[in-house]
CSV table of C-alpha atoms in Angstrom, one decimal:
chain,number,residue,atom,x,y,z
X,17,MET,CA,-42.0,-66.8,-9.1
X,18,ASP,CA,-43.7,-64.5,-6.4
X,19,SER,CA,-41.5,-62.9,-4.1
X,20,ARG,CA,-44.9,-62.6,-1.9
X,21,LEU,CA,-44.6,-66.7,-1.4
X,22,TYR,CA,-40.9,-65.7,0.1
X,23,SER,CA,-42.2,-62.9,2.2
X,24,GLN,CA,-44.8,-65.3,3.8
X,25,THR,CA,-42.0,-68.0,4.5
X,26,LEU,CA,-39.3,-66.1,6.0
X,27,GLY,CA,-41.3,-63.5,8.0
X,28,TYR,CA,-43.0,-60.1,8.0
X,29,THR,CA,-42.0,-57.2,5.5
X,30,GLY,CA,-40.8,-54.1,7.3
X,31,LYS,CA,-41.4,-50.4,6.5
X,32,ASP,CA,-38.6,-50.3,3.7
X,33,GLY,CA,-40.1,-53.7,2.0
X,34,GLU,CA,-37.5,-55.5,3.7
X,35,GLN,CA,-37.8,-58.8,5.3
X,36,THR,CA,-37.7,-58.1,9.0
X,37,GLY,CA,-39.1,-61.4,10.6
X,38,SER,CA,-35.7,-62.9,12.0
X,39,PRO,CA,-32.8,-60.2,11.2
X,40,LEU,CA,-29.8,-61.4,11.5
X,41,HIS,CA,-26.9,-60.5,13.9
X,42,ALA,CA,-23.3,-60.8,14.8
X,43,GLY,CA,-22.7,-64.0,17.0
X,44,GLN,CA,-25.8,-65.8,15.4
X,45,VAL,CA,-25.5,-69.1,14.0
X,46,VAL,CA,-27.1,-70.0,10.7
X,47,ASP,CA,-26.7,-73.9,10.0
X,48,ARG,CA,-23.0,-74.6,10.9
X,49,PHE,CA,-21.8,-70.9,10.3
X,50,ARG,CA,-21.4,-68.3,12.8
X,51,LEU,CA,-22.2,-64.6,11.8
X,52,GLU,CA,-19.0,-62.5,12.6
X,53,GLU,CA,-18.9,-59.4,10.8
X,54,LYS,CA,-21.5,-57.3,8.5
X,55,LEU,CA,-18.8,-56.6,5.7
X,56,HIS,CA,-21.1,-54.8,3.2
X,57,VAL,CA,-24.6,-54.1,2.6
X,58,GLY,CA,-25.5,-53.6,-1.3
X,59,GLY,CA,-28.8,-53.2,-3.1
X,60,MET,CA,-29.3,-56.9,-3.4
X,61,ALA,CA,-27.0,-58.7,-0.8
X,62,HIS,CA,-25.5,-58.4,2.6
X,63,ILE,CA,-22.1,-59.8,2.9
X,64,TRP,CA,-21.2,-61.3,6.4
X,65,ARG,CA,-17.9,-63.0,7.5
X,66,VAL,CA,-18.3,-66.0,9.0
X,67,SER,CA,-16.5,-69.0,10.4
X,68,GLU,CA,-17.5,-72.3,10.7
X,69,VAL,CA,-18.6,-73.9,13.7
X,70,ASN,CA,-17.5,-77.6,13.5
X,71,HIS,CA,-14.4,-77.4,11.9
X,72,SER,CA,-13.6,-79.1,8.5
X,73,GLY,CA,-10.7,-78.9,5.9
X,74,ASP,CA,-12.6,-76.4,4.3
X,75,SER,CA,-13.2,-73.9,7.3
X,76,ARG,CA,-9.3,-73.1,6.9
X,77,LEU,CA,-10.5,-70.7,4.0
X,78,PRO,CA,-11.7,-67.3,5.1
X,79,LEU,CA,-15.5,-67.2,4.6
X,80,ILE,CA,-18.3,-65.1,3.6
X,81,MET,CA,-21.8,-65.5,3.5
X,82,LYS,CA,-23.9,-63.5,1.1
X,83,VAL,CA,-27.4,-63.4,2.2
X,84,PRO,CA,-30.3,-61.7,-0.1
X,85,ARG,CA,-32.0,-58.6,0.8
X,86,ILE,CA,-35.5,-59.7,0.0
X,87,LYS,CA,-38.4,-57.0,-0.4
X,88,GLY,CA,-41.9,-58.4,-0.3
X,89,GLY,CA,-43.7,-58.0,-3.4
X,90,GLU,CA,-41.1,-55.3,-4.7
X,91,ASP,CA,-38.2,-56.8,-6.5
X,92,PRO,CA,-38.8,-60.7,-7.7
X,93,ALA,CA,-35.6,-60.4,-10.1
X,94,THR,CA,-33.4,-60.1,-6.7
X,95,ILE,CA,-34.6,-63.6,-5.5
X,96,VAL,CA,-34.4,-65.1,-9.2
X,97,GLY,CA,-30.9,-64.0,-9.2
X,98,PHE,CA,-30.2,-65.5,-6.0
X,99,GLU,CA,-31.7,-68.6,-6.6
X,100,VAL,CA,-29.8,-68.4,-10.0
X,101,GLU,CA,-26.4,-68.0,-8.2
X,102,MET,CA,-27.3,-70.6,-5.7
X,103,MET,CA,-27.5,-73.1,-8.7
X,104,ILE,CA,-24.4,-71.9,-10.1
X,105,MET,CA,-21.8,-71.7,-8.0
X,106,PRO,CA,-21.6,-75.4,-7.3
X,107,MET,CA,-21.3,-75.9,-10.8
X,108,LEU,CA,-18.3,-73.8,-11.1
X,109,SER,CA,-14.1,-74.3,-9.9
X,110,GLY,CA,-11.2,-73.4,-10.4
X,111,ALA,CA,-9.0,-70.2,-9.1
X,112,HIS,CA,-11.1,-67.8,-10.7
X,113,VAL,CA,-14.0,-68.2,-9.0
X,114,PRO,CA,-14.7,-68.2,-5.0
X,115,LYS,CA,-14.8,-71.6,-4.0
X,116,PHE,CA,-18.4,-72.5,-3.0
X,117,ILE,CA,-18.8,-73.9,0.6
X,118,ALA,CA,-22.7,-74.4,1.0
X,119,LYS,CA,-25.8,-72.8,0.6
X,120,GLY,CA,-29.3,-72.6,2.3
X,121,ASP,CA,-32.7,-72.9,1.2
X,122,PHE,CA,-35.5,-70.2,0.8
X,123,THR,CA,-37.6,-72.3,3.2
X,124,ARG,CA,-35.5,-71.2,6.0
X,125,GLN,CA,-33.0,-68.9,5.2
X,126,PRO,CA,-31.4,-68.2,1.8
X,127,PHE,CA,-27.5,-67.9,1.9
X,128,ILE,CA,-24.4,-69.0,0.1
X,129,VAL,CA,-21.3,-69.5,1.8
X,130,MET,CA,-17.9,-69.3,-0.5
X,131,GLU,CA,-14.3,-68.4,0.4
X,132,CYS,CA,-13.5,-64.8,0.9
X,133,ILE,CA,-11.4,-63.0,-2.1
X,134,GLU,CA,-9.0,-60.8,0.1
X,135,GLY,CA,-8.6,-57.3,-1.4
X,136,LEU,CA,-10.9,-54.7,-2.8
X,137,SER,CA,-12.4,-55.2,-6.6
X,138,LEU,CA,-11.5,-53.3,-9.5
X,139,LYS,CA,-14.2,-50.9,-9.1
X,140,PRO,CA,-12.2,-48.4,-7.0
X,141,ARG,CA,-9.8,-48.2,-9.9
X,142,LEU,CA,-12.7,-46.5,-12.2
X,143,ASP,CA,-12.1,-43.3,-9.9
X,144,ASP,CA,-8.5,-43.1,-11.1
X,145,ALA,CA,-9.3,-43.9,-14.9
X,146,PRO,CA,-7.6,-42.8,-17.4
X,147,LEU,CA,-4.9,-45.7,-16.1
X,148,ALA,CA,-1.2,-46.2,-17.3
X,149,LEU,CA,-1.7,-48.1,-20.5
X,150,ASP,CA,0.4,-51.3,-19.3
X,151,GLU,CA,-2.2,-52.0,-16.3
X,152,VAL,CA,-4.9,-51.2,-18.8
X,153,ILE,CA,-3.6,-54.2,-20.7
X,154,GLU,CA,-2.5,-56.5,-17.7
X,155,ILE,CA,-6.3,-55.8,-16.5
X,156,GLY,CA,-7.5,-57.0,-20.0
X,157,SER,CA,-5.3,-60.0,-20.2
X,158,ARG,CA,-6.2,-61.2,-16.7
X,159,VAL,CA,-9.5,-61.2,-17.1
X,160,ALA,CA,-9.8,-62.4,-20.5
X,161,THR,CA,-8.1,-65.5,-19.1
X,162,ALA,CA,-10.6,-65.4,-16.3
X,163,LEU,CA,-13.5,-65.4,-18.6
X,164,HIS,CA,-12.0,-68.0,-20.9
X,165,ASP,CA,-12.2,-70.4,-18.3
X,166,LEU,CA,-15.8,-69.6,-16.9
X,167,HIS,CA,-16.9,-70.1,-20.5
X,168,ARG,CA,-15.0,-73.6,-20.9
X,169,GLN,CA,-17.0,-74.6,-17.9
X,170,HIS,CA,-20.3,-73.8,-19.9
X,171,LEU,CA,-21.1,-70.3,-18.3
X,172,VAL,CA,-21.8,-66.8,-19.4
X,173,HIS,CA,-21.0,-64.2,-16.8
X,174,LEU,CA,-23.5,-61.5,-18.3
X,175,ASP,CA,-22.4,-58.9,-15.8
X,176,ILE,CA,-18.9,-57.9,-16.3
X,177,LYS,CA,-18.2,-55.3,-14.6
X,178,PRO,CA,-15.5,-53.4,-12.2
X,179,SER,CA,-17.2,-54.2,-9.2
X,180,ASN,CA,-17.5,-58.1,-10.1
X,181,ILE,CA,-13.8,-58.5,-10.5
X,182,MET,CA,-11.3,-59.0,-7.6
X,183,PHE,CA,-7.6,-60.4,-7.7
X,184,ARG,CA,-5.6,-62.9,-5.7
X,185,PRO,CA,-2.7,-62.2,-4.0
X,186,ASP,CA,-1.0,-64.0,-7.0
X,187,GLY,CA,-2.9,-61.7,-9.4
X,188,THR,CA,-5.0,-64.2,-10.8
X,189,ALA,CA,-8.4,-62.4,-11.6
X,190,VAL,CA,-11.8,-63.7,-9.9
X,191,LEU,CA,-15.1,-63.3,-10.9
X,192,VAL,CA,-18.1,-62.9,-8.8
X,193,ASP,CA,-21.4,-62.3,-8.7
X,194,PHE,CA,-23.5,-65.0,-11.1
X,195,GLY,CA,-26.8,-63.6,-10.4
X,196,LEU,CA,-27.7,-62.5,-14.0
X,197,SER,CA,-25.5,-65.7,-15.4
X,198,ARG,CA,-26.4,-68.4,-17.8
X,199,HIS,CA,-25.5,-71.9,-17.5
X,200,ASP,CA,-25.7,-74.2,-20.4
X,201,HIS,CA,-26.5,-77.2,-18.2
X,202,LEU,CA,-29.2,-75.5,-16.1
X,203,PRO,CA,-32.4,-73.8,-17.0
X,204,ASP,CA,-32.4,-70.0,-17.3
X,205,LEU,CA,-34.8,-68.5,-14.6
X,206,LEU,CA,-34.6,-65.1,-15.8
X,207,ASP,CA,-34.8,-65.4,-19.3
X,208,GLU,CA,-38.3,-67.8,-18.3
X,209,GLU,CA,-39.8,-65.2,-15.9
X,210,PHE,CA,-38.9,-61.7,-17.0
X,211,MET,CA,-39.3,-59.7,-20.2
X,212,LEU,CA,-36.9,-57.2,-19.9
X,213,PRO,CA,-33.0,-57.1,-20.5
X,214,MET,CA,-31.2,-58.2,-17.9
X,215,GLY,CA,-27.5,-56.7,-17.2
X,216,THR,CA,-25.8,-53.3,-16.0
X,217,GLY,CA,-26.5,-50.7,-18.5
X,218,PRO,CA,-23.1,-49.3,-19.3
X,219,TYR,CA,-21.6,-52.8,-20.2
X,220,MET,CA,-24.7,-54.6,-21.4
X,221,SER,CA,-23.8,-56.0,-25.3
X,222,PRO,CA,-26.6,-55.5,-28.1
X,223,GLU,CA,-27.6,-58.6,-28.0
X,224,GLN,CA,-28.6,-58.9,-24.3
X,225,VAL,CA,-30.3,-55.7,-25.3
X,226,GLN,CA,-32.0,-58.0,-27.7
X,227,PHE,CA,-32.7,-60.7,-25.0
X,228,VAL,CA,-30.1,-63.0,-26.5
X,229,ARG,CA,-28.5,-64.7,-23.3
X,230,ASN,CA,-26.0,-67.5,-24.6
X,231,ASP,CA,-23.2,-65.8,-26.5
X,232,PRO,CA,-20.0,-65.7,-24.6
X,233,ARG,CA,-18.9,-62.9,-26.9
X,234,SER,CA,-21.1,-60.5,-24.9
X,235,ASP,CA,-18.8,-60.9,-22.0
X,236,LEU,CA,-16.2,-59.9,-24.5
X,237,PHE,CA,-18.3,-56.8,-25.2
X,238,ALA,CA,-18.4,-55.9,-21.7
X,239,LEU,CA,-14.8,-56.1,-21.4
X,240,GLY,CA,-14.1,-53.6,-23.9
X,241,VAL,CA,-16.2,-51.2,-22.1
X,242,MET,CA,-13.9,-51.5,-19.1
X,243,LEU,CA,-10.7,-51.6,-21.1
X,244,TYR,CA,-12.3,-48.2,-23.0
X,245,HIS,CA,-13.4,-46.7,-19.6
X,246,PHE,CA,-10.0,-47.6,-18.2
X,247,THR,CA,-8.3,-46.1,-20.9
X,248,THR,CA,-9.9,-43.1,-21.6
X,249,GLY,CA,-11.5,-42.1,-18.5
X,250,GLU,CA,-15.1,-42.1,-20.5
X,251,ARG,CA,-17.8,-44.6,-21.2
X,252,PRO,CA,-18.5,-45.3,-24.8
X,253,PHE,CA,-22.1,-45.7,-24.3
X,254,GLY,CA,-22.9,-43.7,-21.7
X,255,GLN,CA,-24.8,-44.5,-18.4
X,256,PRO,CA,-28.3,-45.4,-20.0
X,257,ASP,CA,-31.6,-45.9,-17.9
X,258,SER,CA,-33.6,-47.0,-20.2
X,259,VAL,CA,-34.6,-49.7,-22.7
X,260,ARG,CA,-34.7,-47.2,-25.4
X,261,GLY,CA,-31.1,-45.8,-24.1
X,262,LEU,CA,-29.6,-49.3,-24.4
X,263,ARG,CA,-30.8,-49.9,-27.8
X,264,ARG,CA,-29.1,-46.9,-29.0
X,265,ARG,CA,-25.5,-48.7,-29.1
X,266,LEU,CA,-27.1,-50.9,-32.0
X,267,TRP,CA,-26.2,-48.2,-34.0
X,268,LEU,CA,-24.4,-45.5,-32.6
X,269,ASP,CA,-20.5,-46.2,-32.4
X,270,ALA,CA,-18.3,-45.2,-29.6
X,271,MET,CA,-15.7,-42.2,-30.1
X,272,PRO,CA,-12.5,-43.9,-31.1
X,273,PRO,CA,-10.1,-44.1,-27.9
X,274,ARG,CA,-7.2,-42.3,-29.8
X,275,ALA,CA,-9.4,-39.4,-30.4
X,276,LEU,CA,-9.7,-39.1,-26.4
X,277,ARG,CA,-6.0,-40.2,-25.4
X,278,ALA,CA,-3.3,-39.5,-27.7
X,279,ASP,CA,-1.0,-42.1,-26.4
X,280,CYS,CA,-3.5,-45.1,-27.0
X,281,PRO,CA,-1.5,-46.9,-29.3
X,282,PRO,CA,-3.5,-48.1,-32.6
X,283,TRP,CA,-2.9,-51.9,-31.9
X,284,LEU,CA,-4.4,-51.2,-28.5
X,285,GLN,CA,-7.7,-49.4,-30.2
X,286,GLU,CA,-8.0,-52.0,-32.6
X,287,VAL,CA,-8.4,-54.7,-29.5
X,288,ILE,CA,-11.1,-52.2,-28.0
X,289,LEU,CA,-13.2,-51.4,-31.2
X,290,LYS,CA,-12.9,-55.2,-31.9
X,291,CYS,CA,-14.6,-56.3,-28.7
X,292,LEU,CA,-17.3,-53.3,-29.1
X,293,GLU,CA,-18.5,-54.2,-32.7
X,294,VAL,CA,-22.4,-54.6,-32.9
X,295,LYS,CA,-22.6,-57.8,-34.3
X,296,PRO,CA,-20.8,-60.8,-32.0
X,297,GLU,CA,-19.5,-62.4,-35.0
X,298,ARG,CA,-17.0,-59.6,-35.7
X,299,ARG,CA,-15.7,-59.3,-32.3
X,300,TYR,CA,-13.0,-61.7,-31.1
X,301,HIS,CA,-14.1,-65.3,-31.4
X,302,SER,CA,-13.2,-66.4,-27.9
X,303,ALA,CA,-11.8,-64.9,-24.6
X,304,ALA,CA,-8.4,-66.6,-24.8
X,305,GLN,CA,-7.9,-64.9,-28.3
X,306,LEU,CA,-8.2,-61.6,-27.1
X,307,ALA,CA,-5.8,-62.5,-24.0
X,308,LEU,CA,-3.3,-63.6,-26.7
X,309,ASP,CA,-3.4,-60.5,-28.5
X,310,LEU,CA,-3.6,-58.8,-25.6
X,311,GLN,CA,-0.3,-60.4,-24.6
X,312,ASN,CA,1.3,-60.0,-27.9
X,313,PRO,CA,0.8,-56.2,-29.0
X,314,SER,CA,3.3,-56.7,-32.0
X,315,GLN,CA,1.1,-59.5,-33.4
X,316,VAL,CA,-2.4,-57.5,-33.9
X,317,ALA,CA,-3.7,-57.2,-37.3
X,318,LEU,CA,-4.7,-53.6,-37.8
X,319,THR,CA,-7.8,-52.7,-39.6
X,320,ARG,CA,-9.5,-49.2,-40.6
X,321,ARG,CA,-10.6,-49.3,-36.5
X,322,ALA,CA,-7.3,-48.8,-35.4
X,323,GLU,CA,-6.9,-45.6,-37.5
X,324,ARG,CA,-10.3,-44.1,-36.8
X,325,LEU,CA,-10.1,-40.6,-35.0
X,326,GLN,CA,-13.5,-39.7,-34.9
X,327,LYS,CA,-17.3,-41.7,-34.7
X,328,SER,CA,-19.2,-42.7,-37.9
X,329,GLY,CA,-20.5,-40.1,-40.2
X,330,ALA,CA,-24.6,-39.4,-40.4
X,331,ILE,CA,-25.3,-41.8,-43.3
X,332,LYS,CA,-23.6,-44.6,-41.9
X,333,THR,CA,-25.3,-44.3,-38.6
X,334,PHE,CA,-28.5,-44.0,-40.3
X,335,LYS,CA,-28.2,-46.9,-42.2
X,336,ARG,CA,-27.3,-48.8,-38.9
X,337,TRP,CA,-30.6,-47.4,-37.3
X,338,PHE,CA,-32.7,-48.4,-40.2
X,339,PHE,CA,-31.5,-51.8,-40.3
X,340,ALA,CA,-31.7,-52.2,-36.6
X,341,LEU,CA,-35.4,-51.3,-36.4
X,342,GLY,CA,-36.4,-54.6,-37.5
X,343,ASP,CA,-33.0,-56.7,-36.2
X,344,GLU,CA,-34.5,-58.6,-33.6
X,345,PRO,CA,-32.6,-61.9,-33.3
X,346,GLY,CA,-34.7,-64.8,-32.1
X,347,GLN,CA,-32.9,-67.1,-29.3
X,348,GLN,CA,-29.8,-68.8,-30.1
X,349,ARG,CA,-29.8,-72.6,-30.1
X,350,ASP,CA,-26.1,-72.7,-29.8
X,351,LYS,CA,-24.7,-73.3,-25.8
X,352,ALA,CA,-21.5,-71.3,-24.8
X,353,SER,CA,-19.6,-74.4,-25.2
X,354,ASP,CA,-20.5,-74.6,-28.8
X,355,GLN,CA,-18.9,-71.3,-29.7
X,356,LEU,CA,-15.5,-72.0,-27.6
X,357,ALA,CA,-15.5,-75.3,-29.6
X,358,ARG,CA,-15.7,-73.5,-33.2
X,359,SER,CA,-12.8,-71.0,-32.2
X,360,PRO,CA,-9.9,-73.0,-30.4
X,361,ILE,CA,-6.2,-71.8,-30.5
X,362,ILE,CA,-4.1,-74.9,-32.3
X,363,LEU,CA,-0.3,-74.4,-31.3
X,364,ALA,CA,1.9,-75.6,-33.9
X,365,ALA,CA,5.6,-76.3,-32.3
X,366,VAL,CA,8.1,-76.1,-34.9
X,367,ASP,CA,11.6,-77.2,-34.6
X,368,VAL,CA,12.8,-74.9,-37.4
X,369,ASP,CA,16.4,-75.2,-37.1
X,370,ASN,CA,17.0,-79.1,-36.8
X,371,ALA,CA,13.7,-81.2,-38.1
X,372,THR,CA,14.2,-82.6,-41.1
X,373,GLY,CA,12.4,-81.4,-44.5
X,374,GLU,CA,10.2,-84.7,-44.5
X,375,LEU,CA,8.8,-84.0,-41.0
X,376,LEU,CA,8.4,-80.3,-41.2
X,377,GLU,CA,6.0,-81.1,-44.2
X,378,ARG,CA,4.3,-83.8,-42.4
X,379,LEU,CA,3.9,-81.2,-39.5
X,380,ARG,CA,2.5,-78.4,-41.6
X,381,GLU,CA,0.3,-81.1,-43.9
X,382,THR,CA,-1.5,-82.0,-40.5
X,383,VAL,CA,-1.7,-78.5,-38.7
X,384,ARG,CA,-3.3,-77.7,-42.3
X,385,ARG,CA,-6.0,-80.3,-42.2
X,386,ILE,CA,-6.6,-79.2,-38.6
X,387,VAL,CA,-7.3,-75.9,-39.3
X,388,VAL,CA,-9.4,-76.2,-42.4
X,389,THR,CA,-11.9,-77.9,-40.3
X,390,GLU,CA,-12.0,-75.0,-37.6
X,391,PRO,CA,-13.2,-71.9,-39.5
X,392,GLY,CA,-12.9,-69.7,-36.0
X,393,ALA,CA,-9.5,-71.3,-35.0
X,394,ARG,CA,-6.7,-69.1,-34.2
X,395,LEU,CA,-3.0,-70.8,-35.2
X,396,ALA,CA,0.0,-69.7,-32.9
X,397,CYS,CA,2.8,-71.0,-34.5
X,398,VAL,CA,5.9,-71.4,-31.7
X,399,SER,CA,9.4,-72.0,-31.9
X,400,VAL,CA,12.2,-72.5,-29.0
X,401,MET,CA,15.3,-70.8,-29.3
X,402,LYS,CA,17.4,-72.6,-26.9
X,403,THR,CA,19.8,-70.8,-24.4
X,404,ALA,CA,22.2,-72.1,-22.2
X,405,ARG,CA,21.4,-72.9,-18.7
X,406,ILE,CA,24.8,-71.3,-17.2
X,407,GLY,CA,26.8,-68.9,-19.2
X,408,MET,CA,26.6,-66.5,-21.8
X,409,ASP,CA,24.4,-66.9,-25.2
X,410,GLU,CA,25.5,-66.4,-29.1
X,411,LEU,CA,22.7,-63.8,-29.9
X,412,VAL,CA,24.1,-63.6,-33.5
X,413,ASP,CA,25.4,-65.8,-36.0
X,414,GLU,CA,28.5,-65.8,-38.0
X,415,GLN,CA,27.3,-63.4,-40.4
X,416,GLY,CA,26.5,-61.1,-37.7
X,417,GLN,CA,22.6,-61.5,-37.8
X,418,SER,CA,20.2,-61.9,-35.2
X,419,LEU,CA,19.4,-66.2,-34.5
X,420,HIS,CA,16.1,-64.5,-32.6
X,421,VAL,CA,15.3,-63.0,-36.3
X,422,LYS,CA,16.7,-65.8,-38.0
X,423,GLN,CA,14.3,-68.4,-36.5
X,424,LEU,CA,11.5,-66.0,-36.3
X,425,VAL,CA,12.0,-65.6,-40.5
X,426,GLY,CA,12.4,-69.8,-40.7
X,427,LEU,CA,9.1,-70.0,-38.8
X,428,LYS,CA,7.2,-67.6,-41.2
X,429,HIS,CA,8.8,-69.5,-44.1
X,430,TRP,CA,7.3,-72.8,-42.6
X,431,ALA,CA,3.8,-71.7,-42.4
X,432,ARG,CA,3.6,-69.6,-45.3
X,433,PRO,CA,2.2,-72.4,-47.4
X,434,ILE,CA,-0.5,-72.7,-44.5
X,435,SER,CA,-1.5,-69.2,-44.8
X,436,LYS,CA,-1.7,-68.9,-48.5
X,437,GLY,CA,-3.6,-72.2,-48.8
X,438,LEU,CA,-6.0,-71.4,-46.3
X,439,ASN,CA,-6.2,-67.9,-47.1
X,440,LEU,CA,-5.3,-67.0,-43.1
X,441,ASP,CA,-5.6,-63.3,-42.6
X,442,GLU,CA,-3.1,-62.1,-40.0
X,443,GLY,CA,-5.7,-62.0,-36.9
X,444,ARG,CA,-5.8,-65.8,-37.3
X,445,LEU,CA,-2.1,-66.6,-37.5
X,446,THR,CA,0.6,-65.1,-35.1
X,447,PHE,CA,4.0,-66.2,-34.6
X,448,HIS,CA,6.6,-66.4,-31.3
X,449,VAL,CA,10.0,-67.4,-30.8
X,450,LEU,CA,10.2,-68.5,-27.1
X,451,GLU,CA,14.2,-68.2,-25.6
X,452,ALA,CA,14.5,-71.1,-23.0
X,453,SER,CA,16.7,-73.6,-21.8
X,454,ASP,CA,14.0,-76.2,-21.5
X,455,ALA,CA,12.0,-76.3,-24.7
X,456,ALA,CA,9.1,-79.1,-23.3
X,457,ALA,CA,8.5,-76.4,-20.6
X,458,ALA,CA,8.8,-73.6,-22.6
X,459,ILE,CA,6.1,-74.8,-25.0
X,460,VAL,CA,3.7,-76.3,-22.1
X,461,GLU,CA,3.7,-72.9,-20.2
X,462,PHE,CA,3.2,-71.1,-23.5
X,463,ALA,CA,0.3,-73.6,-24.2
X,464,ARG,CA,-1.3,-73.0,-20.7
X,465,ARG,CA,-0.5,-69.3,-20.5
X,466,ASN,CA,-2.7,-68.4,-23.6
X,467,GLN,CA,-5.0,-71.6,-22.6
X,468,ALA,CA,-4.3,-73.5,-26.3
X,469,ASP,CA,-7.1,-76.2,-26.9
X,470,HIS,CA,-4.6,-78.2,-29.3
X,471,ILE,CA,-0.7,-78.9,-29.7
X,472,VAL,CA,0.6,-79.8,-33.1
X,473,MET,CA,4.4,-80.8,-32.9
X,474,GLY,CA,6.8,-83.3,-34.3
X,475,ALA,CA,9.3,-86.1,-32.9
X,476,ARG,CA,12.2,-86.8,-34.6
X,477,GLY,CA,13.5,-90.6,-35.0
X,478,ALA,CA,14.5,-92.7,-32.2
X,479,SER,CA,18.2,-92.8,-31.2
X,480,GLY,CA,20.0,-94.1,-28.1
X,481,LEU,CA,20.7,-90.4,-26.8
X,482,ARG,CA,16.8,-89.6,-27.3
X,483,ARG,CA,15.7,-92.4,-25.6
X,484,PHE,CA,18.0,-92.3,-22.8
X,485,LEU,CA,17.2,-88.4,-22.4
X,486,GLY,CA,13.5,-88.4,-23.0
X,487,SER,CA,11.9,-86.7,-25.9
X,488,VAL,CA,10.4,-83.0,-25.9
X,489,SER,CA,7.2,-84.5,-27.2
X,490,SER,CA,7.4,-87.1,-24.9
X,491,GLN,CA,7.5,-84.4,-22.2
X,492,VAL,CA,5.0,-82.0,-23.7
X,493,VAL,CA,2.5,-84.9,-23.8
X,494,ALA,CA,3.1,-85.7,-20.1
X,495,GLU,CA,2.8,-82.2,-18.7
X,496,SER,CA,0.0,-80.6,-21.0
X,497,ASP,CA,-3.4,-79.6,-20.1
X,498,CYS,CA,-4.5,-79.9,-23.8
X,499,THR,CA,-4.7,-82.5,-26.7
X,500,VAL,CA,-1.1,-83.0,-28.1
X,501,THR,CA,-0.9,-84.5,-32.0
X,502,VAL,CA,2.6,-85.9,-32.2
X,503,VAL,CA,3.7,-86.0,-35.9
X,504,ARG,CA,6.3,-88.4,-36.9
X,505,ALA,CA,9.1,-88.2,-39.7
X,506,ALA,CA,8.5,-92.1,-40.5
X,507,GLY,CA,4.7,-92.9,-40.2
X,508,ALA,CA,1.7,-91.6,-40.0
X,509,PRO,CA,0.6,-88.7,-37.2
X,510,THR,CA,-0.5,-90.3,-34.0
X,511,LEU,CA,-2.7,-88.5,-31.3
X,512,GLU,CA,-1.5,-88.9,-28.0
X,513,PRO,CA,-3.8,-87.6,-25.1
X,514,PRO,CA,-2.2,-85.5,-22.3
X,515,ALA,CA,-1.3,-87.8,-19.5
């Protein structure tokens, strides 16, 4: 890739090295888009508000055009990064990315037209750090949810930072700027053409420093850096501006957040430091598993990470430095989607109060068989405590015991043989009692919110009332976005895909 080639194609180079042959201006029409107002001038691109000349269905969206700042002979990475983004954006869909509209070729005028996400990025919030803990947790949960959606679309972002995160009016996190990203189904031009680590210094993962660009857990490291900064007001690894400085994170760990902020709870420190582990395999296996912990603090399994109040000692640091000297991992062959496939969230929906012993045993055995084939799986055991649509609910039984706690105990009792048989640690097994009038809707919503990959649930035997009203399992099958396995008491388990 030679930036001088594009200089010759697009015009001559001005004093500052930027293309000036045909400068863009308000009112100009580029392809079918009219430039209305220049919104932003960044180091790598101009952002214009545009309108579509020939109205179409997509023209109702507010639109922006991103145009690269091409500097002749100076910054080929800018050109390659923009080319990467032009390839990647049409491959992505959903609420967590701007809707792609059109692109222009480098032979005429390179640009990308996309949906305009109203509002500011997270970058201004850095000036307000440390933030309230509730806001830190909410930001982390929403961004982790967005990351998991992109990872499922075979993308590793590789440049997660506050300036690349925006929010829709309903609070949905939107990730932008895919110039450094890698997609499983596209050539990795940055890896092919450059021999330097690619990313933003404070947020780069150790493996990115070592030229590994295909691990989705790199994005979890960057999110951990962001959560650390929002929690403490400090960057965990400073702001290095050299490869030598970047490599220090291979052996130097961050000051524990609780040492900088006394009201940081141990569970949040556990989550943040787990994201910042040097070895990817010691981090969360998926962004969905991280989001699940952030949404369920009481379920976070605490380790020594949660107790730390100072950095590692000199001897341990020296050992890390010594082993890091020769630790240069080769490029992984796995795709981003392969890592996610090994780290599913399995949701076991258990009716602990009404299911027969036979059905509970069959359900337990089915769950056990599924989990045993997925070494990185997270098992979320869910039970629904039915509440009345109208009127008051009894929250205690005849002995005055909490019905919620009673159901939670029953759920844990059901799962105990699974956890013991498979030696599941607490970090891979969580329990949730949902209070809802509609059990099926509660299960579907929990699965969707926590991005479950597989729901396993039981179905009671046929009856006239069940045929008339419909069953919880059939409703879950019809409305769920993921695979649903329905286990029946009289017969073998059957796999019912979602409608």
